[in-house]
Short mmCIF file of C-alpha atoms in Angstrom, two decimals:
data_model
loop_
_atom_site.label_atom_id
_atom_site.label_comp_id
_atom_site.label_asym_id
_atom_site.label_seq_id
_atom_site.Cartn_x
_atom_site.Cartn_y
_atom_site.Cartn_z
CA UNK A 1 123.95 -117.86 189.11
CA UNK A 2 125.78 -115.42 187.96
CA UNK A 3 127.23 -112.45 190.40
CA UNK A 4 127.21 -108.80 188.31
CA UNK A 5 130.73 -108.03 187.39
CA UNK A 6 131.46 -103.99 188.88
CA UNK A 7 133.39 -102.64 185.74
CA UNK A 8 136.54 -100.57 186.93
CA UNK A 9 136.54 -97.13 186.33
CA UNK A 10 139.95 -94.52 185.71
CA UNK A 11 140.51 -91.38 186.60
CA UNK A 12 143.30 -90.47 184.61
CA UNK A 13 144.60 -91.72 180.78
CA UNK A 14 144.71 -95.89 180.66
CA UNK A 15 148.14 -96.01 178.58
CA UNK A 16 149.64 -100.19 178.54
CA UNK A 17 150.58 -102.51 175.52
CA UNK A 18 148.08 -104.79 175.00
CA UNK A 19 149.25 -108.30 173.66
CA UNK A 20 145.49 -110.17 172.22
CA UNK A 21 145.08 -113.97 171.67
CA UNK A 22 144.05 -115.50 167.86
CA UNK A 23 141.25 -114.81 165.95
CA UNK A 24 138.17 -116.96 166.02
CA UNK A 25 137.46 -116.13 162.25
CA UNK A 26 140.54 -117.47 161.47
CA UNK A 27 141.10 -120.52 163.92
CA UNK A 28 137.73 -122.04 163.02
CA UNK A 29 138.59 -122.50 159.49
CA UNK A 30 141.96 -123.62 159.96
CA UNK A 31 140.66 -125.92 161.89
CA UNK A 32 138.23 -126.96 159.40
CA UNK A 33 140.47 -126.81 156.51
CA UNK A 34 142.96 -129.09 158.40
CA UNK A 35 140.62 -131.25 158.58
CA UNK A 36 139.53 -131.81 155.43
CA UNK A 37 143.05 -132.01 154.17
CA UNK A 38 144.75 -134.70 152.24
CA UNK A 39 147.54 -134.80 155.68
CA UNK A 40 148.30 -133.73 158.07
CA UNK A 41 148.67 -129.56 159.49
CA UNK A 42 149.49 -127.84 162.35
CA UNK A 43 147.71 -124.87 163.44
CA UNK A 44 149.89 -123.20 165.00
CA UNK A 45 148.79 -119.46 168.03
CA UNK A 46 145.56 -120.80 167.97
CA UNK A 47 142.48 -118.62 170.22
CA UNK A 48 141.40 -121.61 172.48
CA UNK A 49 138.06 -120.18 173.77
CA UNK A 50 134.84 -121.60 174.15
CA UNK A 51 133.72 -120.88 169.72
CA UNK A 52 137.33 -122.82 168.85
CA UNK A 53 136.92 -125.30 171.25
CA UNK A 54 133.28 -126.21 170.29
CA UNK A 55 134.67 -126.33 166.94
CA UNK A 56 137.59 -128.33 168.30
CA UNK A 57 135.55 -130.82 169.85
CA UNK A 58 132.81 -130.96 166.65
CA UNK A 59 135.31 -132.38 164.55
CA UNK A 60 136.80 -135.16 167.14
CA UNK A 61 133.72 -136.24 167.44
CA UNK A 62 133.08 -136.84 163.69
CA UNK A 63 136.41 -138.68 163.42
CA UNK A 64 139.57 -135.96 163.31
CA UNK A 65 142.47 -135.98 165.63
CA UNK A 66 143.45 -132.98 167.60
CA UNK A 67 145.68 -133.08 169.52
CA UNK A 68 147.75 -129.99 171.92
CA UNK A 69 151.15 -129.34 169.79
CA UNK A 70 154.06 -127.42 171.14
CA UNK A 71 153.87 -123.94 172.19
CA UNK A 72 149.37 -124.01 172.35
CA UNK A 73 149.77 -125.09 168.70
CA UNK A 74 146.74 -127.68 167.22
CA UNK A 75 148.67 -130.00 165.22
CA UNK A 76 145.00 -132.26 162.81
CA UNK A 77 145.06 -134.88 161.52
CA UNK A 78 142.44 -135.78 159.66
CA UNK A 79 140.22 -138.98 158.61
CA UNK A 80 137.32 -140.51 157.43
CA UNK A 81 134.00 -138.56 158.82
CA UNK A 82 131.88 -140.71 160.71
CA UNK A 83 128.46 -141.16 161.62
CA UNK A 84 126.67 -141.19 164.45
CA UNK A 85 127.54 -138.27 166.36
CA UNK A 86 126.58 -135.46 168.32
CA UNK A 87 128.08 -132.01 168.31
CA UNK A 88 126.77 -129.41 169.70
CA UNK A 89 127.18 -125.45 168.77
CA UNK A 90 127.13 -123.32 171.70
CA UNK A 91 125.95 -119.92 170.36
CA UNK A 92 128.89 -120.01 168.77
CA UNK A 93 127.64 -119.20 164.66
CA UNK A 94 131.11 -120.76 163.08
CA UNK A 95 130.21 -123.79 164.34
CA UNK A 96 126.17 -124.06 163.18
CA UNK A 97 126.84 -122.89 160.41
CA UNK A 98 130.01 -124.49 159.02
CA UNK A 99 129.79 -127.61 160.56
CA UNK A 100 126.99 -128.97 158.60
CA UNK A 101 128.56 -128.25 155.58
CA UNK A 102 131.58 -130.79 156.34
CA UNK A 103 129.33 -132.87 158.10
CA UNK A 104 127.45 -133.64 155.41
CA UNK A 105 130.54 -135.45 154.35
CA UNK A 106 130.29 -137.94 157.45
CA UNK A 107 129.41 -141.85 156.79
CA UNK A 108 126.10 -141.90 159.33
CA UNK A 109 123.95 -139.22 161.43
CA UNK A 110 124.81 -136.16 163.04
CA UNK A 111 122.65 -134.58 165.89
CA UNK A 112 123.05 -131.23 166.55
CA UNK A 113 122.33 -128.20 169.09
CA UNK A 114 123.58 -125.71 170.97
CA UNK A 115 122.72 -123.14 173.58
CA UNK A 116 119.14 -121.78 174.11
CA UNK A 117 119.90 -118.50 171.87
CA UNK A 118 121.16 -120.39 168.99
CA UNK A 119 117.94 -122.30 168.87
CA UNK A 120 116.14 -119.38 167.31
CA UNK A 121 118.89 -117.70 165.07
CA UNK A 122 118.99 -118.50 161.32
CA UNK A 123 119.86 -121.84 160.03
CA UNK A 124 117.52 -122.38 156.83
CA UNK A 125 119.47 -120.74 154.98
CA UNK A 126 122.33 -123.25 154.89
CA UNK A 127 120.41 -126.44 155.45
CA UNK A 128 118.01 -125.18 152.29
CA UNK A 129 120.93 -125.43 150.22
CA UNK A 130 122.13 -128.06 151.08
CA UNK A 131 119.63 -130.27 150.35
CA UNK A 132 119.37 -128.97 146.81
CA UNK A 133 123.44 -130.30 147.16
CA UNK A 134 121.88 -133.44 148.04
CA UNK A 135 122.32 -134.17 151.19
CA UNK A 136 119.56 -135.59 153.83
CA UNK A 137 118.32 -132.40 156.81
CA UNK A 138 116.02 -133.43 158.91
CA UNK A 139 114.66 -129.71 160.89
CA UNK A 140 114.85 -126.59 159.76
CA UNK A 141 116.93 -124.68 162.58
CA UNK A 142 118.74 -125.91 165.82
CA UNK A 143 118.40 -129.39 166.75
CA UNK A 144 118.38 -131.12 163.57
CA UNK A 145 119.61 -133.90 161.92
CA UNK A 146 121.58 -133.94 158.95
CA UNK A 147 121.75 -137.85 157.99
CA UNK A 148 125.09 -138.42 156.05
CA UNK A 149 125.89 -141.00 152.92
CA UNK A 150 130.27 -140.60 153.10
CA UNK A 151 129.54 -137.52 149.91
CA UNK A 152 127.86 -135.04 148.79
CA UNK A 153 127.02 -134.55 145.02
CA UNK A 154 127.65 -130.29 144.74
CA UNK A 155 126.90 -128.00 141.89
CA UNK A 156 124.96 -125.10 141.66
CA UNK A 157 123.06 -123.35 144.81
CA UNK A 158 121.08 -119.58 144.56
CA UNK A 159 121.17 -118.08 148.48
CA UNK A 160 119.66 -115.02 149.83
CA UNK A 161 123.14 -114.14 152.60
CA UNK A 162 121.81 -110.55 153.13
CA UNK A 163 121.73 -112.54 156.42
CA UNK A 164 125.12 -113.65 157.02
CA UNK A 165 128.29 -113.79 155.18
CA UNK A 166 128.51 -116.80 157.20
CA UNK A 167 126.13 -118.53 154.67
CA UNK A 168 128.44 -118.02 151.24
CA UNK A 169 131.46 -119.20 153.85
CA UNK A 170 130.06 -122.36 154.94
CA UNK A 171 129.28 -123.32 151.54
CA UNK A 172 132.21 -122.81 150.74
CA UNK A 173 134.93 -124.16 153.02
CA UNK A 174 133.93 -127.41 152.27
CA UNK A 175 132.34 -127.07 148.67
CA UNK A 176 136.33 -128.40 147.13
CA UNK A 177 135.65 -131.45 148.63
CA UNK A 178 131.75 -132.45 147.04
CA UNK A 179 131.91 -134.57 143.63
CA UNK A 180 130.81 -131.36 141.31
CA UNK A 181 132.74 -128.80 143.68
CA UNK A 182 129.80 -125.52 144.13
CA UNK A 183 128.78 -122.55 142.69
CA UNK A 184 126.72 -120.29 145.80
CA UNK A 185 124.73 -117.30 144.05
CA UNK A 186 123.38 -114.79 146.08
CA UNK A 187 119.79 -113.40 145.50
CA UNK A 188 118.78 -110.43 148.10
CA UNK A 189 120.25 -108.06 149.79
CA UNK A 190 123.99 -106.88 150.18
CA UNK A 191 125.26 -109.49 152.21
CA UNK A 192 127.27 -108.23 154.64
CA UNK A 193 130.42 -108.45 156.52
CA UNK A 194 132.33 -109.42 152.80
CA UNK A 195 135.81 -109.54 154.11
CA UNK A 196 134.94 -112.92 155.51
CA UNK A 197 134.22 -113.71 152.99
CA UNK A 198 137.42 -112.88 151.08
CA UNK A 199 139.16 -114.45 154.41
CA UNK A 200 137.81 -118.36 153.81
CA UNK A 201 138.96 -117.47 149.44
CA UNK A 202 141.92 -116.09 150.76
CA UNK A 203 142.35 -118.98 152.60
CA UNK A 204 141.06 -121.67 150.58
CA UNK A 205 143.57 -120.76 147.87
CA UNK A 206 146.37 -121.39 150.96
CA UNK A 207 145.42 -124.56 150.43
CA UNK A 208 145.02 -125.48 146.88
CA UNK A 209 141.84 -124.77 146.31
CA UNK A 210 140.36 -123.15 143.22
CA UNK A 211 138.36 -120.30 143.59
CA UNK A 212 136.69 -118.22 141.12
CA UNK A 213 134.56 -114.91 142.55
CA UNK A 214 135.24 -112.57 139.06
CA UNK A 215 131.53 -111.87 139.27
CA UNK A 216 129.48 -109.98 142.19
CA UNK A 217 127.21 -112.93 143.84
CA UNK A 218 128.78 -115.20 142.47
CA UNK A 219 131.65 -118.27 143.99
CA UNK A 220 132.47 -121.15 142.80
CA UNK A 221 134.65 -123.07 144.44
CA UNK A 222 135.90 -126.19 141.89
CA UNK A 223 136.34 -129.88 143.46
CA UNK A 224 139.71 -131.27 143.97
CA UNK A 225 142.24 -132.06 147.52
CA UNK A 226 142.28 -129.46 149.75
CA UNK A 227 146.70 -129.24 151.75
CA UNK A 228 147.86 -129.72 154.11
CA UNK A 229 149.69 -127.19 155.73
CA UNK A 230 150.96 -125.57 159.66
CA UNK A 231 148.53 -122.36 159.79
CA UNK A 232 149.75 -118.93 161.91
CA UNK A 233 146.70 -117.81 163.16
CA UNK A 234 147.09 -113.66 163.25
CA UNK A 235 145.71 -111.55 166.46
CA UNK A 236 141.94 -110.67 166.30
CA UNK A 237 141.87 -107.90 165.77
CA UNK A 238 138.02 -107.98 166.53
CA UNK A 239 138.85 -108.51 170.36
CA UNK A 240 141.15 -106.33 170.01
CA UNK A 241 139.15 -103.51 169.42
CA UNK A 242 137.84 -103.14 173.16
CA UNK A 243 141.64 -102.36 174.44
CA UNK A 244 141.71 -99.99 171.56
CA UNK A 245 138.53 -98.41 172.74
CA UNK A 246 139.69 -98.24 176.51
CA UNK A 247 142.82 -95.62 175.76
CA UNK A 248 140.68 -93.64 173.14
CA UNK A 249 137.72 -93.02 175.67
CA UNK A 250 140.26 -92.07 178.51
CA UNK A 251 142.96 -90.51 176.16
CA UNK A 252 144.97 -92.87 177.30
CA UNK A 253 146.59 -94.98 174.35
CA UNK A 254 146.84 -98.94 174.56
CA UNK A 255 149.28 -100.49 171.42
CA UNK A 256 148.29 -104.31 169.57
CA UNK A 257 151.59 -105.84 169.07
CA UNK A 258 151.57 -107.68 166.05
CA UNK A 259 149.63 -106.21 164.37
CA UNK A 260 149.29 -106.81 160.90
CA UNK A 261 150.70 -105.08 158.46
CA UNK A 262 148.12 -106.96 156.05
CA UNK A 263 145.17 -108.98 156.56
CA UNK A 264 141.15 -109.83 155.55
CA UNK A 265 139.72 -109.20 159.75
CA UNK A 266 136.85 -107.12 159.50
CA UNK A 267 138.09 -105.73 162.28
CA UNK A 268 141.21 -103.91 160.97
CA UNK A 269 138.30 -101.23 160.29
CA UNK A 270 139.10 -100.20 163.56
CA UNK A 271 142.06 -97.97 162.64
CA UNK A 272 140.23 -95.60 160.00
CA UNK A 273 137.06 -95.75 162.51
CA UNK A 274 139.48 -94.64 165.76
CA UNK A 275 140.82 -92.48 163.35
CA UNK A 276 137.70 -90.09 162.49
CA UNK A 277 136.59 -89.88 166.26
CA UNK A 278 139.66 -88.21 167.08
CA UNK A 279 142.34 -90.36 168.16
CA UNK A 280 146.18 -90.87 166.59
CA UNK A 281 146.68 -93.77 164.61
CA UNK A 282 150.11 -95.17 163.95
CA UNK A 283 150.80 -98.80 162.18
CA UNK A 284 153.99 -99.91 162.92
CA UNK A 285 156.32 -103.76 162.27
CA UNK A 286 155.78 -103.54 165.68
CA UNK A 287 152.32 -103.17 166.22
CA UNK A 288 149.49 -100.58 166.29
CA UNK A 289 149.29 -97.96 168.48
CA UNK A 290 146.13 -96.16 169.55
CA UNK A 291 146.00 -92.49 171.40
CA UNK A 292 142.67 -91.04 171.99
CA UNK A 293 141.98 -86.91 172.47
CA UNK A 294 140.27 -85.32 175.24
CA UNK A 295 137.57 -86.33 174.21
CA UNK A 296 136.19 -88.41 171.02
CA UNK A 297 133.72 -86.98 168.52
CA UNK A 298 130.86 -88.72 167.54
CA UNK A 299 130.23 -89.76 163.10
CA UNK A 300 128.25 -90.99 160.54
CA UNK A 301 129.07 -94.28 159.30
CA UNK A 302 128.26 -97.18 157.68
CA UNK A 303 129.09 -100.44 159.60
CA UNK A 304 127.09 -102.61 156.91
CA UNK A 305 131.21 -104.87 156.02
CA UNK A 306 132.50 -104.77 159.77
CA UNK A 307 129.02 -105.41 161.57
CA UNK A 308 130.63 -106.52 164.35
CA UNK A 309 132.53 -103.72 165.97
CA UNK A 310 128.64 -101.80 166.38
CA UNK A 311 129.19 -102.78 169.96
CA UNK A 312 132.23 -101.06 170.07
CA UNK A 313 131.18 -98.43 168.14
CA UNK A 314 128.55 -97.70 169.97
CA UNK A 315 129.83 -98.05 173.27
CA UNK A 316 132.57 -95.80 172.65
CA UNK A 317 129.81 -93.06 170.63
CA UNK A 318 128.15 -93.07 174.55
CA UNK A 319 131.43 -91.13 175.55
CA UNK A 320 131.74 -88.85 172.96
CA UNK A 321 131.18 -84.91 172.34
CA UNK A 322 128.67 -85.11 169.58
CA UNK A 323 126.15 -87.70 167.72
CA UNK A 324 127.54 -90.88 165.80
CA UNK A 325 124.84 -92.96 163.63
CA UNK A 326 126.07 -96.21 162.92
CA UNK A 327 124.26 -97.67 160.07
CA UNK A 328 124.26 -100.47 157.41
CA UNK A 329 123.58 -103.49 160.34
CA UNK A 330 119.82 -104.52 160.16
CA UNK A 331 121.16 -107.89 160.01
CA UNK A 332 122.64 -107.84 163.84
CA UNK A 333 119.53 -108.45 164.47
CA UNK A 334 120.15 -111.87 164.48
CA UNK A 335 123.52 -112.70 165.77
CA UNK A 336 123.80 -113.88 169.24
CA UNK A 337 121.39 -111.61 170.21
CA UNK A 338 118.44 -108.31 168.57
CA UNK A 339 122.49 -106.28 169.07
CA UNK A 340 120.13 -102.88 167.79
CA UNK A 341 117.87 -103.53 170.55
CA UNK A 342 120.08 -104.38 173.28
CA UNK A 343 122.51 -101.38 173.01
CA UNK A 344 119.43 -98.99 172.52
CA UNK A 345 117.72 -100.24 175.68
CA UNK A 346 121.09 -101.18 177.89
CA UNK A 347 121.99 -97.37 176.96
CA UNK A 348 119.06 -95.92 177.72
CA UNK A 349 118.74 -98.08 181.28
CA UNK A 350 122.33 -96.44 182.53
CA UNK A 351 121.28 -93.09 181.52
CA UNK A 352 122.02 -92.28 178.15
CA UNK A 353 120.93 -91.22 175.05
CA UNK A 354 119.67 -93.69 171.88
CA UNK A 355 117.13 -94.41 169.45
CA UNK A 356 117.04 -97.20 166.66
CA UNK A 357 116.84 -96.78 163.73
CA UNK A 358 115.31 -99.07 160.81
CA UNK A 359 119.47 -100.75 159.88
CA UNK A 360 121.44 -98.78 162.68
CA UNK A 361 121.33 -96.52 165.65
CA UNK A 362 121.59 -93.23 166.80
CA UNK A 363 123.43 -92.17 169.94
CA UNK A 364 123.50 -88.67 171.15
CA UNK A 365 125.65 -86.57 174.62
CA UNK A 366 124.08 -87.93 177.85
CA UNK A 367 125.20 -87.49 181.03
CA UNK A 368 125.04 -91.10 182.31
CA UNK A 369 124.90 -92.88 185.92
CA UNK A 370 125.49 -95.62 185.72
CA UNK A 371 123.89 -98.98 186.46
CA UNK A 372 123.41 -102.34 185.25
CA UNK A 373 123.80 -103.63 182.21
CA UNK A 374 122.42 -106.86 180.78
CA UNK A 375 125.19 -108.55 177.86
CA UNK A 376 122.24 -111.10 176.94
CA UNK A 377 124.25 -114.21 177.12
CA UNK A 378 126.77 -112.00 173.69
CA UNK A 379 131.04 -111.16 173.75
CA UNK A 380 130.13 -108.22 171.97
CA UNK A 381 127.59 -106.33 174.77
CA UNK A 382 129.93 -107.41 177.63
CA UNK A 383 132.25 -105.84 176.69
CA UNK A 384 130.79 -103.14 175.44
CA UNK A 385 129.45 -102.48 178.73
CA UNK A 386 133.29 -103.02 180.28
CA UNK A 387 134.45 -99.77 177.67
CA UNK A 388 131.39 -97.26 178.72
CA UNK A 389 132.44 -98.04 182.46
CA UNK A 390 135.62 -96.63 182.13
CA UNK A 391 134.16 -93.33 181.98
CA UNK A 392 130.81 -93.59 183.97
CA UNK A 393 131.44 -95.45 187.78
CA UNK A 394 128.43 -97.64 189.00
CA UNK A 395 127.91 -99.92 185.64
CA UNK A 396 127.81 -103.60 186.52
CA UNK A 397 128.43 -106.22 183.17
CA UNK A 398 125.62 -108.57 184.78
CA UNK A 399 127.47 -111.39 183.04
CA UNK A 400 131.15 -111.08 182.04
CA UNK A 401 131.95 -115.31 181.81
CA UNK A 402 130.08 -114.81 178.43
CA UNK A 403 133.29 -112.68 176.94
CA UNK A 404 134.73 -116.70 176.75
CA UNK A 405 132.83 -117.43 173.78
CA UNK A 406 135.93 -115.79 171.87
CA UNK A 407 138.54 -114.27 174.74
CA UNK A 408 139.47 -116.91 177.38
CA UNK A 409 140.00 -114.53 180.25
CA UNK A 410 138.65 -111.36 179.64
CA UNK A 411 138.18 -109.69 182.95
CA UNK A 412 141.69 -110.65 183.45
CA UNK A 413 143.10 -109.19 180.63
CA UNK A 414 140.96 -105.82 182.14
CA UNK A 415 142.58 -105.37 184.86
CA UNK A 416 145.62 -106.76 183.90
CA UNK A 417 145.33 -103.28 181.28
CA UNK A 418 144.74 -100.94 183.79
CA UNK A 419 147.18 -101.97 186.38
CA UNK A 420 149.95 -101.33 183.34
CA UNK A 421 148.22 -98.33 183.06
CA UNK A 422 149.12 -97.94 187.12
CA UNK A 423 152.57 -98.03 186.47
CA UNK A 424 152.77 -95.27 183.44
#
């Protein structure tokens, strides 16, 4: 049984420079595109965490060669995709959603399963779309079996992607390899996290795939080859958010090296969020530096397009001097856990003041007293507890190891940041 992790508390501002590993979202897209390419590719500076290792293992199971290269890179050599394979998705949305459209190109059965929590995450949108495009699948959620024939007809399909932008990206990433390409039409409430679709499109175009996104809620990928190329992975900005928050809530200063000057990562929205909450934010060729105020102020913010930042913003809001209203994130009830219910429960559990709304949270100033913070097998819930614990003594996270989903050693990085701060 995992032992609770006592979160470190500080009485002085946290000031440090914190290098952050590569983006999970970009790493897993690069691995998949490299596996479907017309020649060998290299993925430089990839994130090596549970989610990306699961993606690499899934591709290897289908016959793709992925070998360790220089300086932590991955050398990817594609080949004919073969079935009679068992794929473990863990709790990785990118694996459970992105891999079925690729596995449909394999010759033979491919069996999918994952963690217990993954079995309740929505999958029918992708699976029903694949059936419409010519694939044969038994099941509507994990576990399920895809009966590959070596090719997919493709064509046009209408889906409701209001639950996750991953449904759209999943079909686009493999669509160029389908006989007719793929056209995805969205019919439903607005698609969340649109920057992730923009990331997918940018990466597809970088490997020579023709993508038409000229009409709202319609994406067309033309059939054709996917070019091999070398990928260089940006730091994961959503993971960096927790470390920036450490500086913000303690009135300190955190620098994240190599923060891109232009990016499609939703985590880049942290720059504006932190500025709204009273921080001084500066971006240069050397990276991003955030300096926190004496105390953060609350904000009203729609995080629909940047919903993965909700736990981090909520954690900062607990320590702010005025109320915060987060809206536009009803869909995160279907993330690793029901994040709205989880955040409300845990904030109240340590003496905070939070209410769940139809599409978000209201968090008010309070005097938290500490206690056990439950992570719900959700990496961002775990890091939210760590942020609050910096200023609230007595907070323990019940399962800090869940952070390995996207950060190889979060406790070690957190401790190193605080040790650096002590020496400043």
